Tab-separated table of C-alpha atoms and ligand atoms in Angstrom:
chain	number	residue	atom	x	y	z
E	1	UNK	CA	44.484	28.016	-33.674
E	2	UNK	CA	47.450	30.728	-34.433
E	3	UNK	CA	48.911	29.588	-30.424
E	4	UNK	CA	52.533	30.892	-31.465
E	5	UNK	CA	50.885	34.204	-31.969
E	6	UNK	CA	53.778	36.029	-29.712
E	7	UNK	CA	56.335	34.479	-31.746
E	8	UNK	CA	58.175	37.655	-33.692
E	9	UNK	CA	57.835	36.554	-37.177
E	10	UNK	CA	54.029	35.347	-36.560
E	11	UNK	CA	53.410	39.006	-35.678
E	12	UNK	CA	55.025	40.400	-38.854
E	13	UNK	CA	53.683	37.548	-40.878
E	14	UNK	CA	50.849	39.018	-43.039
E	15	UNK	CA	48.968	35.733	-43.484
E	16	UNK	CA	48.888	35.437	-39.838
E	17	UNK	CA	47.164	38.769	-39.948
E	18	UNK	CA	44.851	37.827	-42.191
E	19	UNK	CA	44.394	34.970	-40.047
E	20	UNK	CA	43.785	36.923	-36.883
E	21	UNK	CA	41.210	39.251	-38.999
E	22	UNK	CA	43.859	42.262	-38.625
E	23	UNK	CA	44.004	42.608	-42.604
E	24	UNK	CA	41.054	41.977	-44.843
E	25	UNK	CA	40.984	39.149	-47.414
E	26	UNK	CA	37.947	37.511	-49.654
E	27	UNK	CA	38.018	34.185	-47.561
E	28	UNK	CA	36.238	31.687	-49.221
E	29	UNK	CA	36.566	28.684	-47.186
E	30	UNK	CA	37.402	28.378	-42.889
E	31	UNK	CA	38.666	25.229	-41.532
E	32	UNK	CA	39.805	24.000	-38.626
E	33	UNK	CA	43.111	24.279	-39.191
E	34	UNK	CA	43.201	26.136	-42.267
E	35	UNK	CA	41.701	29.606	-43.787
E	36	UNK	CA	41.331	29.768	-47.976
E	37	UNK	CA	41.435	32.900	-49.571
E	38	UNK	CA	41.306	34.730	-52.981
E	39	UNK	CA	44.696	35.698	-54.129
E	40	UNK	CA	45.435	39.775	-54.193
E	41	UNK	CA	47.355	39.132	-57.585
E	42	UNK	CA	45.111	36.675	-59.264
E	43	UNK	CA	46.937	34.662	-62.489
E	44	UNK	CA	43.866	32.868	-63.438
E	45	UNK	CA	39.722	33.110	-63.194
E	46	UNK	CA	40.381	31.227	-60.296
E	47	UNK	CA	43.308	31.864	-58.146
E	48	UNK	CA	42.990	30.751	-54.209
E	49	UNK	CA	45.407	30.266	-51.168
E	50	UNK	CA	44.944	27.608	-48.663
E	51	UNK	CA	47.043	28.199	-45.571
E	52	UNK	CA	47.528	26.877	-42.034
E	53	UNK	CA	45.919	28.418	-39.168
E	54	UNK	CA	49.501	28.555	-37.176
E	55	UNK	CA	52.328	29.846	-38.943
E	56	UNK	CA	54.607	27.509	-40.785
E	57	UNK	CA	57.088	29.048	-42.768
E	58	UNK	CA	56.982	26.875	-45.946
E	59	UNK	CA	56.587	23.302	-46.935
E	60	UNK	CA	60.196	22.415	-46.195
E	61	UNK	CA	59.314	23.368	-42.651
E	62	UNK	CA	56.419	20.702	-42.277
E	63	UNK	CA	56.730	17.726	-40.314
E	64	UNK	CA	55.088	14.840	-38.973
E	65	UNK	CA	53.122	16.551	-36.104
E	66	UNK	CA	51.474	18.889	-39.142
E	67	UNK	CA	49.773	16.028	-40.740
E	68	UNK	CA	46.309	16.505	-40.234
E	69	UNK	CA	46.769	20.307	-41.167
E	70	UNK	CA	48.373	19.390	-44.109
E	71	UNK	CA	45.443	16.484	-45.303
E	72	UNK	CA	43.306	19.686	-44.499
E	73	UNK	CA	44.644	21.957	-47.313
E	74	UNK	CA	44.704	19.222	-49.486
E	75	UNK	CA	41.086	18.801	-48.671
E	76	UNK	CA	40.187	22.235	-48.730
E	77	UNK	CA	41.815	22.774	-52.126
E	78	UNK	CA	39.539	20.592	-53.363
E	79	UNK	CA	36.581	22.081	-51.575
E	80	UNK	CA	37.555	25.142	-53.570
E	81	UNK	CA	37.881	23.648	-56.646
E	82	UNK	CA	34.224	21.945	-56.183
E	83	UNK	CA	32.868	25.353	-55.348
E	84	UNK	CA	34.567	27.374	-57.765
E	85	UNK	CA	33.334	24.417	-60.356
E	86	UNK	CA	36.952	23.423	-61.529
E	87	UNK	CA	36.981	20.226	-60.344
E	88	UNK	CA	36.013	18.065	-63.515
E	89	UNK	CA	38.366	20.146	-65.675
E	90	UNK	CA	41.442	20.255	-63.805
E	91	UNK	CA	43.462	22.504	-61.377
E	92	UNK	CA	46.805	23.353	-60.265
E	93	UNK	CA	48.049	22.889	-57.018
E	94	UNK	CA	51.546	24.736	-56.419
E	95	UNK	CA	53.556	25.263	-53.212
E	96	UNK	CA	56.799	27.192	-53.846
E	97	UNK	CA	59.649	27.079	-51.691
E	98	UNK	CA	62.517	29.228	-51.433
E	99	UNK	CA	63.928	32.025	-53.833
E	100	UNK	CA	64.228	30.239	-57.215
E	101	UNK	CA	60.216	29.366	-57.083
E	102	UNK	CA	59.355	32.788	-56.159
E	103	UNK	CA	58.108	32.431	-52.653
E	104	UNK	CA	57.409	35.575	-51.521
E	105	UNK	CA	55.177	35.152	-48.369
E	106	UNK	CA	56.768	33.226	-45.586
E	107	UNK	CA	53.773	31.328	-44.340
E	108	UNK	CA	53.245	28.289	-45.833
E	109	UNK	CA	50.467	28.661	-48.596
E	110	UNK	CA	48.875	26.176	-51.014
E	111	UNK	CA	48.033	27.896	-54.831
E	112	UNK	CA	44.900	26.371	-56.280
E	113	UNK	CA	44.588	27.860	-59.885
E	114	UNK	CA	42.328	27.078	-62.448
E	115	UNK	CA	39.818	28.219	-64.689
E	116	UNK	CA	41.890	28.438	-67.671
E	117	UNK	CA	44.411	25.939	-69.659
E	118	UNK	CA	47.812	26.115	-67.980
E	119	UNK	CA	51.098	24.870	-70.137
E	120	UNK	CA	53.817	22.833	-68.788
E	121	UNK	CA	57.013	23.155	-67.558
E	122	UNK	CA	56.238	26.232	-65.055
E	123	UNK	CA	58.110	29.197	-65.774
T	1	5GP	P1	54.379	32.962	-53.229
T	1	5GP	O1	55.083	33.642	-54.347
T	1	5GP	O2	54.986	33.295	-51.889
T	1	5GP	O3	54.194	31.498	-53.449
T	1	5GP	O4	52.910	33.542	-53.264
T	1	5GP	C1	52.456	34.578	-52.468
T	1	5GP	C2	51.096	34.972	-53.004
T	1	5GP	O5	50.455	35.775	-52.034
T	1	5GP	C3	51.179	35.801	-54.275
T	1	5GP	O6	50.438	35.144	-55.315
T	1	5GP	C4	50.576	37.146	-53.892
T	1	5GP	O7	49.802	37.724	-54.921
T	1	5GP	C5	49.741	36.792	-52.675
T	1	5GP	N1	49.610	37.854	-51.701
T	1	5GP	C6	50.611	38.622	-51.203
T	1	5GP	N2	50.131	39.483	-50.290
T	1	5GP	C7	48.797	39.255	-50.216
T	1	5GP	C8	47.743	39.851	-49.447
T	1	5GP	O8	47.940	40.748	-48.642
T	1	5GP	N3	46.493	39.363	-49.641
T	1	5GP	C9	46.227	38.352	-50.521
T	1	5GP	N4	44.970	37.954	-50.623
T	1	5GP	N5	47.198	37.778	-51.261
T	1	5GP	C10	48.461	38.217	-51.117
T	2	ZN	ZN1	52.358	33.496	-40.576
């Protein structure tokens, strides 16, 4: 569970908060290690977040001692896409790190978007 909850940027963090139940969120899926939840800003019919229970800032940041949390969201994104009925046609995964991929939230957060034909490159 979130056991570097004293840590300063844990307690600003607001997907630790949603976490710890302090700010709402649609959560769709609750794992051992991992919470998924509907994105506020949604860019497709489906548009989820998969994140660690404890706060890791991004996926630079993992390492070997994350493992199994980090099977988990790979596993849970594809509990999501099952449930949200995705799975045959095809999802995106996306984790964005640093400035020039737009990461905004510094808690390390796995995208699963589908529902709709995406194009390729990314913008
Ligand atoms: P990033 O750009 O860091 O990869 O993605 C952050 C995502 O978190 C964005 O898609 C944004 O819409 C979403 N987000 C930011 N704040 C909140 C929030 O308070 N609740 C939820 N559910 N999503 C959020
Ligand atoms: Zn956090």
């Amino acid at each position: 569970m979130a056991s570097n909850v004293t840590d300063e940027t844990t307690q600003d963090c607001i997907f630790c908060k949603i976490v710890n139940g302090e700010i709402p969120a649609d959560i769709v899926l609750r794992g051992t290690h991992t919470i998924a939840f509907r994105d506020i800003s949604p860019q497709a019919p489906t548009h989820v977040l998969v994140i660690p229970r404890i706060h890791i800032e991004h996926a630079a940041a993992v390492e070997p001692n994350h493992a199994e949390i980090v099977v988990e969201m790979l596993t849970a994104a594809r509990e999501v896409a099952a449930s949200e009925e995705i799975l045959s046609k095809g999802y995106r995964l996306i984790l964005n790190v640093g400035d020039d991929a737009g990461n905004l939230v510094p808690h390390l957060h796995l995208h699963v978007i589908g529902g709709r034909a995406m194009s390729w490159p990314p913008g």
